[in-house]
Short mmCIF file of C-alpha atoms in Angstrom, two decimals:
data_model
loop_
_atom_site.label_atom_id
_atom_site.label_comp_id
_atom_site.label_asym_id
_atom_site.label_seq_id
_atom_site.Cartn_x
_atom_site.Cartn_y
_atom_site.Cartn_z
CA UNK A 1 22.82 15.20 -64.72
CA UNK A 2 25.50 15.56 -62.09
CA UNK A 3 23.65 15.39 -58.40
CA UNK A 4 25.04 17.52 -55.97
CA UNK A 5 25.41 15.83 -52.56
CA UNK A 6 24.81 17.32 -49.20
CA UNK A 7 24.77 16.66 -45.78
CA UNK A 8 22.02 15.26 -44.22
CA UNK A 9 20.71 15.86 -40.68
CA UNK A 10 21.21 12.85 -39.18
CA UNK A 11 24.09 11.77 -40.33
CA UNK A 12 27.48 10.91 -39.11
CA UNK A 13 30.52 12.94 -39.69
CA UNK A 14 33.07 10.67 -41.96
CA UNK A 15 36.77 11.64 -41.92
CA UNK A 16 37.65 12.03 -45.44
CA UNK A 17 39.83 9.07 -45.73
CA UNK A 18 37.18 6.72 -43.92
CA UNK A 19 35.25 4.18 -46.79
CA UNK A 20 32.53 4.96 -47.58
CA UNK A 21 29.09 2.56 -46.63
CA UNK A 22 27.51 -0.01 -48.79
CA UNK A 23 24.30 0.27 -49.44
CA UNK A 24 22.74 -3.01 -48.47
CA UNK A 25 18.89 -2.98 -49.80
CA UNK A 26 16.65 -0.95 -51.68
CA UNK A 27 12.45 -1.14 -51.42
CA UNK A 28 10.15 0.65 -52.39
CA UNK A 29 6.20 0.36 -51.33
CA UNK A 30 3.49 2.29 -53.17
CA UNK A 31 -0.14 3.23 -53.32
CA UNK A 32 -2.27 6.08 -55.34
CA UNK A 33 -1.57 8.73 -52.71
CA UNK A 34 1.87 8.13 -51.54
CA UNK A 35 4.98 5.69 -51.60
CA UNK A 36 7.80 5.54 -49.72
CA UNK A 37 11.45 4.35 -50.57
CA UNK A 38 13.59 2.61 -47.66
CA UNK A 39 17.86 1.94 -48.33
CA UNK A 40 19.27 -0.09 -45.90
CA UNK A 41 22.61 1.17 -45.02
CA UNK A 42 25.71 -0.27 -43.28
CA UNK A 43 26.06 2.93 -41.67
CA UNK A 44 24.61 6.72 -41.62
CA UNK A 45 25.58 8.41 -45.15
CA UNK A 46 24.88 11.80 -47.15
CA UNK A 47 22.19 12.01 -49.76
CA UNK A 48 20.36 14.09 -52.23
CA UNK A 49 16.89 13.83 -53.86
CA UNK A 50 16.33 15.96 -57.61
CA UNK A 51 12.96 15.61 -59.47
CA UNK A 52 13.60 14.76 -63.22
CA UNK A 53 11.27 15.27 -66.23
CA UNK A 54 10.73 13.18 -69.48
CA UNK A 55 9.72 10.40 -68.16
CA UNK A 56 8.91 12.28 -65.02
CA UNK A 57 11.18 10.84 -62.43
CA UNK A 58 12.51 11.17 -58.88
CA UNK A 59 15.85 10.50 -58.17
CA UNK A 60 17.73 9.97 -55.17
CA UNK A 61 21.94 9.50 -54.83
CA UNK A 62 23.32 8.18 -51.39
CA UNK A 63 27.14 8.39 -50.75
CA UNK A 64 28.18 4.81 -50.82
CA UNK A 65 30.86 2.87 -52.13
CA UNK A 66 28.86 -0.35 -53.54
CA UNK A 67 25.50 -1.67 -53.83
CA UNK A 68 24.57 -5.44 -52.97
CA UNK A 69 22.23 -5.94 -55.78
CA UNK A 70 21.73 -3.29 -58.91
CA UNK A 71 19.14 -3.09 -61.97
CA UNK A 72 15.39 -3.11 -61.75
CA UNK A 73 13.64 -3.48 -58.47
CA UNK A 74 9.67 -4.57 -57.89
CA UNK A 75 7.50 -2.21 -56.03
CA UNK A 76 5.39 -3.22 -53.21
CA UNK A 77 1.54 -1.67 -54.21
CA UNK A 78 0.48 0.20 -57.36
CA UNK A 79 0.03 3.74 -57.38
CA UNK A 80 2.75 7.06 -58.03
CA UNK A 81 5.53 4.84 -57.99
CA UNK A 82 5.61 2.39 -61.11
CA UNK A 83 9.25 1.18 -61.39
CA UNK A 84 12.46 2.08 -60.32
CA UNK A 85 16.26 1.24 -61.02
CA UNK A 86 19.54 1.00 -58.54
CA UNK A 87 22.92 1.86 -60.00
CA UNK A 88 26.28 2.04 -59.15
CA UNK A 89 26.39 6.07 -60.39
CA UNK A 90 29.89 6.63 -59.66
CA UNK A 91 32.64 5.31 -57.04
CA UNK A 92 31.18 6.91 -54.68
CA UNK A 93 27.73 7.19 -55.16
CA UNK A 94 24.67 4.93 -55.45
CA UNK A 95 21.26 6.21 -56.91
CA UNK A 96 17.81 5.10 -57.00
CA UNK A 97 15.48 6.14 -59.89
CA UNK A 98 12.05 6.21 -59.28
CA UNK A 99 9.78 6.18 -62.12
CA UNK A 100 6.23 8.21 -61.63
CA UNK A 101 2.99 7.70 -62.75
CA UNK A 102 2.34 11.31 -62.35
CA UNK A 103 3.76 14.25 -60.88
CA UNK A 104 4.82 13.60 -57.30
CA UNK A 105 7.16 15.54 -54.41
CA UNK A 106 8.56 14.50 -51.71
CA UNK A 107 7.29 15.19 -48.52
CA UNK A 108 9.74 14.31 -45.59
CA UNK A 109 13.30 12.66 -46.40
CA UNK A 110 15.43 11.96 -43.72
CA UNK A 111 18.16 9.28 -41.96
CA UNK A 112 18.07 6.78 -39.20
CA UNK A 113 21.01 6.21 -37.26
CA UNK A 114 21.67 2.02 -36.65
CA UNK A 115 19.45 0.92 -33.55
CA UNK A 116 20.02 -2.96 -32.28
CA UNK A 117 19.05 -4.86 -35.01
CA UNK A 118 18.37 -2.54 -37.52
CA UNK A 119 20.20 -1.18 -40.04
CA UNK A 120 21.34 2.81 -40.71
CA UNK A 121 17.79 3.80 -42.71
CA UNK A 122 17.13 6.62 -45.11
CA UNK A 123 13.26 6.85 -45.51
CA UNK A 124 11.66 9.33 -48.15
CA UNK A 125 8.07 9.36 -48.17
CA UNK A 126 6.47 10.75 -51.74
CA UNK A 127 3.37 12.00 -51.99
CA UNK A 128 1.27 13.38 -55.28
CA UNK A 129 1.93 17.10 -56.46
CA UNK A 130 0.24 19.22 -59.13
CA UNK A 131 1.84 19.56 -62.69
CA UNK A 132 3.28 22.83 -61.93
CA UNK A 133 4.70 21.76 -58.55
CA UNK A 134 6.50 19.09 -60.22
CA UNK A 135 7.68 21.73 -63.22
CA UNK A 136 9.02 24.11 -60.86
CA UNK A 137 11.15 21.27 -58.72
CA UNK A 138 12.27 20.43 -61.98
CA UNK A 139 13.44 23.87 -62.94
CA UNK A 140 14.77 24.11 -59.29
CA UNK A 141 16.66 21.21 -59.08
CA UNK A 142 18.30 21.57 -62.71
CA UNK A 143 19.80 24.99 -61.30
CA UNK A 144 20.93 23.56 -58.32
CA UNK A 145 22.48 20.33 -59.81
CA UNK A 146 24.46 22.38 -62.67
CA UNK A 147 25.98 24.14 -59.79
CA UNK A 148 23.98 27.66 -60.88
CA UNK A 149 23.51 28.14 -56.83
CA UNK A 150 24.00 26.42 -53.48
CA UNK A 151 22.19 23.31 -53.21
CA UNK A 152 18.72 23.62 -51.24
CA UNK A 153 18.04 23.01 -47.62
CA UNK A 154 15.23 20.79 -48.43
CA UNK A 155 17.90 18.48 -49.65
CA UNK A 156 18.56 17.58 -46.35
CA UNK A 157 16.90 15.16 -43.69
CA UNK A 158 13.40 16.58 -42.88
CA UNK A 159 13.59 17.80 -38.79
CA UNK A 160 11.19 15.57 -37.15
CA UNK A 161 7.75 17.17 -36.92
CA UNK A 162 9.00 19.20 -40.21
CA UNK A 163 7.89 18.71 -43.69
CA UNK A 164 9.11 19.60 -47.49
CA UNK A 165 5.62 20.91 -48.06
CA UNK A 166 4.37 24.79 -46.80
CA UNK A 167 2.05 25.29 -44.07
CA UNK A 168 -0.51 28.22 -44.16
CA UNK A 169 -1.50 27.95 -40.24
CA UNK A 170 -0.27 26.47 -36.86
CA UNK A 171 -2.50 23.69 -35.82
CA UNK A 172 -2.59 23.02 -32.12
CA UNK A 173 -1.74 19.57 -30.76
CA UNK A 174 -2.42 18.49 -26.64
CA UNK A 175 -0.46 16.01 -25.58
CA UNK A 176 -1.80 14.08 -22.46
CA UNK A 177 0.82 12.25 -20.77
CA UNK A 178 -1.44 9.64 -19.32
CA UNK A 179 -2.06 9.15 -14.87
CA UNK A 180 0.61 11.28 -12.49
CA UNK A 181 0.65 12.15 -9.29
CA UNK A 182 -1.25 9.35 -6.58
CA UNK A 183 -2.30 7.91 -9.81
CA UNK A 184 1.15 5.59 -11.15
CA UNK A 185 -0.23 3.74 -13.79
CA UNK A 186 1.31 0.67 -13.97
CA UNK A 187 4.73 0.09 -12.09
CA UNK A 188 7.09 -2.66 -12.44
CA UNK A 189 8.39 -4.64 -9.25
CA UNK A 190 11.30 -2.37 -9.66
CA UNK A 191 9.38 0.67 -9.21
CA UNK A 192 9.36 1.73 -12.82
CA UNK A 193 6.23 4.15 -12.69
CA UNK A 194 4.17 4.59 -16.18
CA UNK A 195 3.88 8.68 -15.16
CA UNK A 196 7.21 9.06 -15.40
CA UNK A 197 8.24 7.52 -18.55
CA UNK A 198 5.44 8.97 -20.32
CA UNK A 199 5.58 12.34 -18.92
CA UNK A 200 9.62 12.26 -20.17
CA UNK A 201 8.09 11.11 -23.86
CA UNK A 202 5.71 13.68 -23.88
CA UNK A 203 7.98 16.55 -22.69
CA UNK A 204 10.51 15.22 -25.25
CA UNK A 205 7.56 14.82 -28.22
CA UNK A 206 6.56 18.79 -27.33
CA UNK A 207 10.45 19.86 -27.75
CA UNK A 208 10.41 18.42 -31.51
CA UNK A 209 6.92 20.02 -32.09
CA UNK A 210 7.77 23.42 -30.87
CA UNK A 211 11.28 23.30 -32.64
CA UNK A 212 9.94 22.32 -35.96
CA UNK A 213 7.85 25.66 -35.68
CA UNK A 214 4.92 24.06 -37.41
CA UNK A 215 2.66 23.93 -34.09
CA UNK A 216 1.25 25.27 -30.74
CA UNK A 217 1.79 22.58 -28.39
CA UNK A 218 0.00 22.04 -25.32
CA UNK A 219 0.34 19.83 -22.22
CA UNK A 220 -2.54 18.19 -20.12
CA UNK A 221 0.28 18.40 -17.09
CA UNK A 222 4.06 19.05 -16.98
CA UNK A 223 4.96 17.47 -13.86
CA UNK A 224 3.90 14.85 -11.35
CA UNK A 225 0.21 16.02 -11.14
CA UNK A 226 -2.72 14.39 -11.16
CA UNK A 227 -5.42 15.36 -13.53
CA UNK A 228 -9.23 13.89 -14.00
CA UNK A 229 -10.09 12.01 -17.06
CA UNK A 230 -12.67 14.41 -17.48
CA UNK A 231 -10.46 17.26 -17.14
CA UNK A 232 -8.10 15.99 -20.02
CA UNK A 233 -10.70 15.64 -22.62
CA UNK A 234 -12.17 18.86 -21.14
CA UNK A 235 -8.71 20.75 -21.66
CA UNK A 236 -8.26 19.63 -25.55
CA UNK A 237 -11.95 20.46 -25.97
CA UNK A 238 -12.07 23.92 -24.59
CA UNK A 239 -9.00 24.73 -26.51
CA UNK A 240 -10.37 23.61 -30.12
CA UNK A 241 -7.60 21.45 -30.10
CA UNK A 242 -6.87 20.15 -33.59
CA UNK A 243 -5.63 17.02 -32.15
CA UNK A 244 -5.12 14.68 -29.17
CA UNK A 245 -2.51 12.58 -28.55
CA UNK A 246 -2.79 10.52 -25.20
CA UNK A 247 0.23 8.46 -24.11
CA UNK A 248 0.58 5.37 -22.24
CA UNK A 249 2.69 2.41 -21.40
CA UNK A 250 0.81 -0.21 -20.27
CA UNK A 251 1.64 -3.86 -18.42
CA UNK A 252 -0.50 -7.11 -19.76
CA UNK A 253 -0.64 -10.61 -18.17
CA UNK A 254 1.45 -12.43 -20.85
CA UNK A 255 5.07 -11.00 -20.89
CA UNK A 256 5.89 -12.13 -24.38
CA UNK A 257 3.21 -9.20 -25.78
CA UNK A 258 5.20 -6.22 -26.91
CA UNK A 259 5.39 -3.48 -29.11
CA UNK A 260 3.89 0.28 -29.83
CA UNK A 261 0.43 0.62 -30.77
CA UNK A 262 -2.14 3.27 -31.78
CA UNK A 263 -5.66 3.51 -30.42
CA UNK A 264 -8.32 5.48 -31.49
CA UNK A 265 -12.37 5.32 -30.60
CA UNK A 266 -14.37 1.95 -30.57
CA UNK A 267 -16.85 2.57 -33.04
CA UNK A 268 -19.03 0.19 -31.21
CA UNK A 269 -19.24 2.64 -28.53
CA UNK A 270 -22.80 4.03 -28.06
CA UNK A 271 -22.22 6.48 -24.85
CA UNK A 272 -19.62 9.09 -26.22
CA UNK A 273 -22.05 11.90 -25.65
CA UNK A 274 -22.88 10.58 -21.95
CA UNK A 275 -19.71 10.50 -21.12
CA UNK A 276 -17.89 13.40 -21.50
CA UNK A 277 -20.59 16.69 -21.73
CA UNK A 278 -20.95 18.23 -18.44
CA UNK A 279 -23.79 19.18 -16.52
CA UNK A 280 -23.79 22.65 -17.72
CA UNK A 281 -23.68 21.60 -21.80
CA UNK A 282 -25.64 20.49 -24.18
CA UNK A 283 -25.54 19.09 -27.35
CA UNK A 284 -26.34 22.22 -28.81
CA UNK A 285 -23.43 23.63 -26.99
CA UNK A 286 -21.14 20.77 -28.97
CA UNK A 287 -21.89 21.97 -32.34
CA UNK A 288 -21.65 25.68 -31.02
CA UNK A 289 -21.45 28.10 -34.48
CA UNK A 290 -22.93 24.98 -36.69
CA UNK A 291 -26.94 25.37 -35.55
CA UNK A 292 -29.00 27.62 -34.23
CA UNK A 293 -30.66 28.24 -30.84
CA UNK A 294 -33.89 27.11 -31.65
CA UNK A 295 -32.65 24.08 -34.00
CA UNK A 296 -34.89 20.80 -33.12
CA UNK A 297 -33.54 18.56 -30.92
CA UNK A 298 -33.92 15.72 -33.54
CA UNK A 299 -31.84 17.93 -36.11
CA UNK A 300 -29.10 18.61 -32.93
CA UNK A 301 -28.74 15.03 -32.79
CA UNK A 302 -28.07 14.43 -36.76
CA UNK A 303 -25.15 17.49 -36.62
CA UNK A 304 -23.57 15.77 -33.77
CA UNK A 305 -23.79 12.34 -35.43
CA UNK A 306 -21.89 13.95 -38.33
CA UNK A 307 -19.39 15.52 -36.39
CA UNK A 308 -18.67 12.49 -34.38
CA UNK A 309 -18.26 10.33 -37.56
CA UNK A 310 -16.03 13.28 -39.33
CA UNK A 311 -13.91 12.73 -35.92
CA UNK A 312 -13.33 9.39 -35.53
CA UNK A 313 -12.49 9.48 -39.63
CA UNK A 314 -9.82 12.10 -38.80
CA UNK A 315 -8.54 9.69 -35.89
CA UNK A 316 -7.94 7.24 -37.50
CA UNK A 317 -6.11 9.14 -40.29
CA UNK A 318 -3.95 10.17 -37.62
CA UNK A 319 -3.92 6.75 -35.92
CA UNK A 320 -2.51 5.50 -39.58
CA UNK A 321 0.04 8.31 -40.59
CA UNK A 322 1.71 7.90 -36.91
CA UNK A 323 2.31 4.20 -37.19
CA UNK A 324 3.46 4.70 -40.76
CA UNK A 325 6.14 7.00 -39.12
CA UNK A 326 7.25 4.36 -36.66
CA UNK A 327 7.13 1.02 -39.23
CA UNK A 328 11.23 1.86 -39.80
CA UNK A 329 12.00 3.10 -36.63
CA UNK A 330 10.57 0.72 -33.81
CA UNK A 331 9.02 -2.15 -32.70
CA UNK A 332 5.30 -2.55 -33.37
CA UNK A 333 2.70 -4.88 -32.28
CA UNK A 334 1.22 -7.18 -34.28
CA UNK A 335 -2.21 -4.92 -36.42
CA UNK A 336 -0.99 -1.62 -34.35
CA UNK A 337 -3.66 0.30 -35.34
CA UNK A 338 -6.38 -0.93 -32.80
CA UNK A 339 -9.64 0.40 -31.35
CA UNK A 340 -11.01 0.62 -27.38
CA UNK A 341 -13.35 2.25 -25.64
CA UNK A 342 -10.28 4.45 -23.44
CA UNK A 343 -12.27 7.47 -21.92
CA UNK A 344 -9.54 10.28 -22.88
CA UNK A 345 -10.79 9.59 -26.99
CA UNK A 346 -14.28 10.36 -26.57
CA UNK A 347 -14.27 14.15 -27.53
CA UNK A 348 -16.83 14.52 -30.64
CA UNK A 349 -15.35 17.21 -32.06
CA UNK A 350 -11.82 16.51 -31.41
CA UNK A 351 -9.69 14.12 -33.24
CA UNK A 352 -7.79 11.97 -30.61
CA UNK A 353 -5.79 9.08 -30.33
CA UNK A 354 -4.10 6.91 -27.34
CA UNK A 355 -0.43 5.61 -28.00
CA UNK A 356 0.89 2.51 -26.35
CA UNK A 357 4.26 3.37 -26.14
CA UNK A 358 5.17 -0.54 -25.49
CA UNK A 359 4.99 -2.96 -22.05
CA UNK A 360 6.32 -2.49 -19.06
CA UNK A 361 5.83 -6.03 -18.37
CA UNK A 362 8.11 -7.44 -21.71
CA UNK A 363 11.75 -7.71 -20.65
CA UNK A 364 12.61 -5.82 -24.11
CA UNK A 365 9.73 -3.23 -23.71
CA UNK A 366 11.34 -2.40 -20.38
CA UNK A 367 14.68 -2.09 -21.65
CA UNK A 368 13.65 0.55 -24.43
CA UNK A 369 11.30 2.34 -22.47
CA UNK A 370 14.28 3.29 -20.06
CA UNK A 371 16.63 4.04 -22.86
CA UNK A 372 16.93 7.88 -24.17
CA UNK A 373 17.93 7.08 -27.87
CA UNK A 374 14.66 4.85 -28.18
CA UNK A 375 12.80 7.89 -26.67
CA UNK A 376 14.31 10.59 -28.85
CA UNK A 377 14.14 8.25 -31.87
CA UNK A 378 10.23 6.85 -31.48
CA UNK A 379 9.34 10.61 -30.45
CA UNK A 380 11.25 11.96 -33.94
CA UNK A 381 8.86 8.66 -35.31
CA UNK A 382 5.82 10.38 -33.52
CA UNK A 383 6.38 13.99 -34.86
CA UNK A 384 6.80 13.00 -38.31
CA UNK A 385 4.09 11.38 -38.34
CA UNK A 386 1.74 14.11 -36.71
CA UNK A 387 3.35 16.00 -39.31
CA UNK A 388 2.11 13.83 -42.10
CA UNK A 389 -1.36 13.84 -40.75
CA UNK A 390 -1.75 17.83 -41.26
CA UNK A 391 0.00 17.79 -44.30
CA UNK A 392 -2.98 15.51 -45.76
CA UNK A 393 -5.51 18.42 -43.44
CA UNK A 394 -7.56 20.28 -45.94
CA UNK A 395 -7.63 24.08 -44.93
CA UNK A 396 -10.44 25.53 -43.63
CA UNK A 397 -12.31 27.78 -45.86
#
């Protein structure tokens, strides 16, 4: 089957008599659920993905001139991904076959640009699909490949906070760019403030939100104000917020720690309740529309349990989809999915989480922190990966 190449989003204009990349490693990791297939590039390329039956099949061509190493390639995990092949498909074109244990689509595809160390990237996360999903991508992308119609625009690089897969509502995420105003945060001897670097994350992260049309975005503040802990958690609460993202760039006594981390709600933590209902609520109040007036206290306390533990399980869902996003794009700590008792994630009925954008005390931290392509890029990271986490959302019924 001939594969139709297009454009992707992120990639870089090549004058037609510029050579082409190489394509410089191929992985793929895997579980039950999802997989995800990495190429290592020399430099920003097009590509195109087309779903293939008998076996059932995903297949993905990158405009390349050469590949390092071809033939069968191990997976990392078992799961929807059980094999999968890299060939030299044509002088200008490299594919990867992935073989399925079932039917599967691909949720998000899209390119990295080359960032210090790292190679150009193209990342395509797969995920499981019904039968007749997978029949009618089939059907879709036979038409499209035999030149029947224009290729489709979800054959290009996902928009960060986008996703290949429909969405029936718009959930509402609050993004709390942590301290401002007489409250810095930390501050380097330089007079590098916390508030501001977050606040320009946060204000970028909201841009890639709104544009991706998926959301309602909120934020806690939008300037150099300073808000109450309280208040915060208050704000996402009062709103039914569907999620909480809190953001933060810390300093630590040893300047060799460094890296972006994701926090969610010590489960150790026996004074959620205590901490953040105000004088004028009660616990009834917190599972408002789930009991009734008159329920016994003893039952109130057993439907808040609940919805505490179906919160923190939603955190941390989101805590793991978000650093899944980042794993290509930027520097992580060592275990970045962590748990503390932070104040801002102790709304029961909200699912929140507190990123640690990096350290303001690590010399490399510092560096990125200041830079706008490592903003833009570990905010496209972040949105992707909020994006993931409601894709995986049940609806309500």
């Amino acid at each position: 089957m001939l594969l139709a190449l297009v454009l992707s989003a992120g990639a870089v204009a090549q004058d037609a008599g510029a050579s082409l990349p190489a394509v410089k490693e191929v992985r793929v990791s895997t579980t039950p659920e999802r997989a995800r297939l990495v190429i290592d590039l020399e430099r920003s390329t097009e590509f195109a993905l087309v779903s293939l039956d008998g076996p059932d099949r995903l297949a993905i061509d990158v405009r390349a001139a050469s590949v390092t190493d071809t033939g069968p390639g191990r997976t990392s995990g078992v799961g929807i991904v059980t094999a999968y092949k890299v060939l030299q498909a044509g002088p200008d074109r490299v594919r990867t076959e992935l073989t399925l244990s079932g039917p599967a689509q691909v949720q998000q595809a899209y390119v990295l640009a080359p960032f210090q160390d790292q190679p150009a990237r193209l990342v395509v996360d797969i995920i499981t699909a019904t039968p007749e999903e997978f029949a009618a991508k089939v059907k879709s992308d036979l038409i499209n490949s035999s030149g029947v119609v224009a290729p489709k625009i979800d054959d290009v690089s996902t928009p960060a906070g986008g996703s290949n897969l429909p969405v029936a509502t718009k959930p509402l995420v609050v993004i709390d760019p942590g301290h401002g105003g007489i409250d810095s945060g930390a501050e380097t001897p330089a007079g590098i403030k916390e508030k501001d670097i977050v606040l320009a994350f946060c204000l970028k992260l909201q841009e890639l939100l709104v544009a991706s049309g998926r959301f309602d975005v909120a934020l806690t503040r939008e300037d150099d104000s300073y808000l109450k802990l309280e208040d915060r958690v208050a704000l996402a609460r009062r709103n039914k917020a569907d999620l909480f993202i809190s953001i933060h760039a810390d300093t630590f006594q040893q300047p060799d720690i460094r890296g972006a981390s994701v926090y969610t709600r010590d489960e150790n933590a026996t004074d959620v309740l205590d901490k953040i209902l105000s004088e004028n609520e009660n616990k009834v109040d917190v599972i408002g529309g789930f009991a009734m007036p008159q329920t016994p206290p003893e039952v109130v306390d057993i439907l808040v349990d609940l919805m505490r533990r179906e919160t923190r399980m939603q955190s941390y869902t989101a805590a793991q989809d978000i650093v899944h996003q980042l794993e290509p794009s930027v520097a992580l700590r060592r275990f970045p999915v962590r748990q503390a008792d932070f104040f801002v994630l102790q709304a029961p009925d909200v699912p929140s989480i507190l990123i640690e954008l990096g350290f303001l005390s690590n010399a490399d931290d510092m560096a990125n922190l200041q830079q706008g392509d490592w903003r833009d890029r570990t905010a496209e990271a972040v949105a992707r990966g909020i994006s993931t986490y409601f894709d995986g959302q049940k609806p309500a019924e």
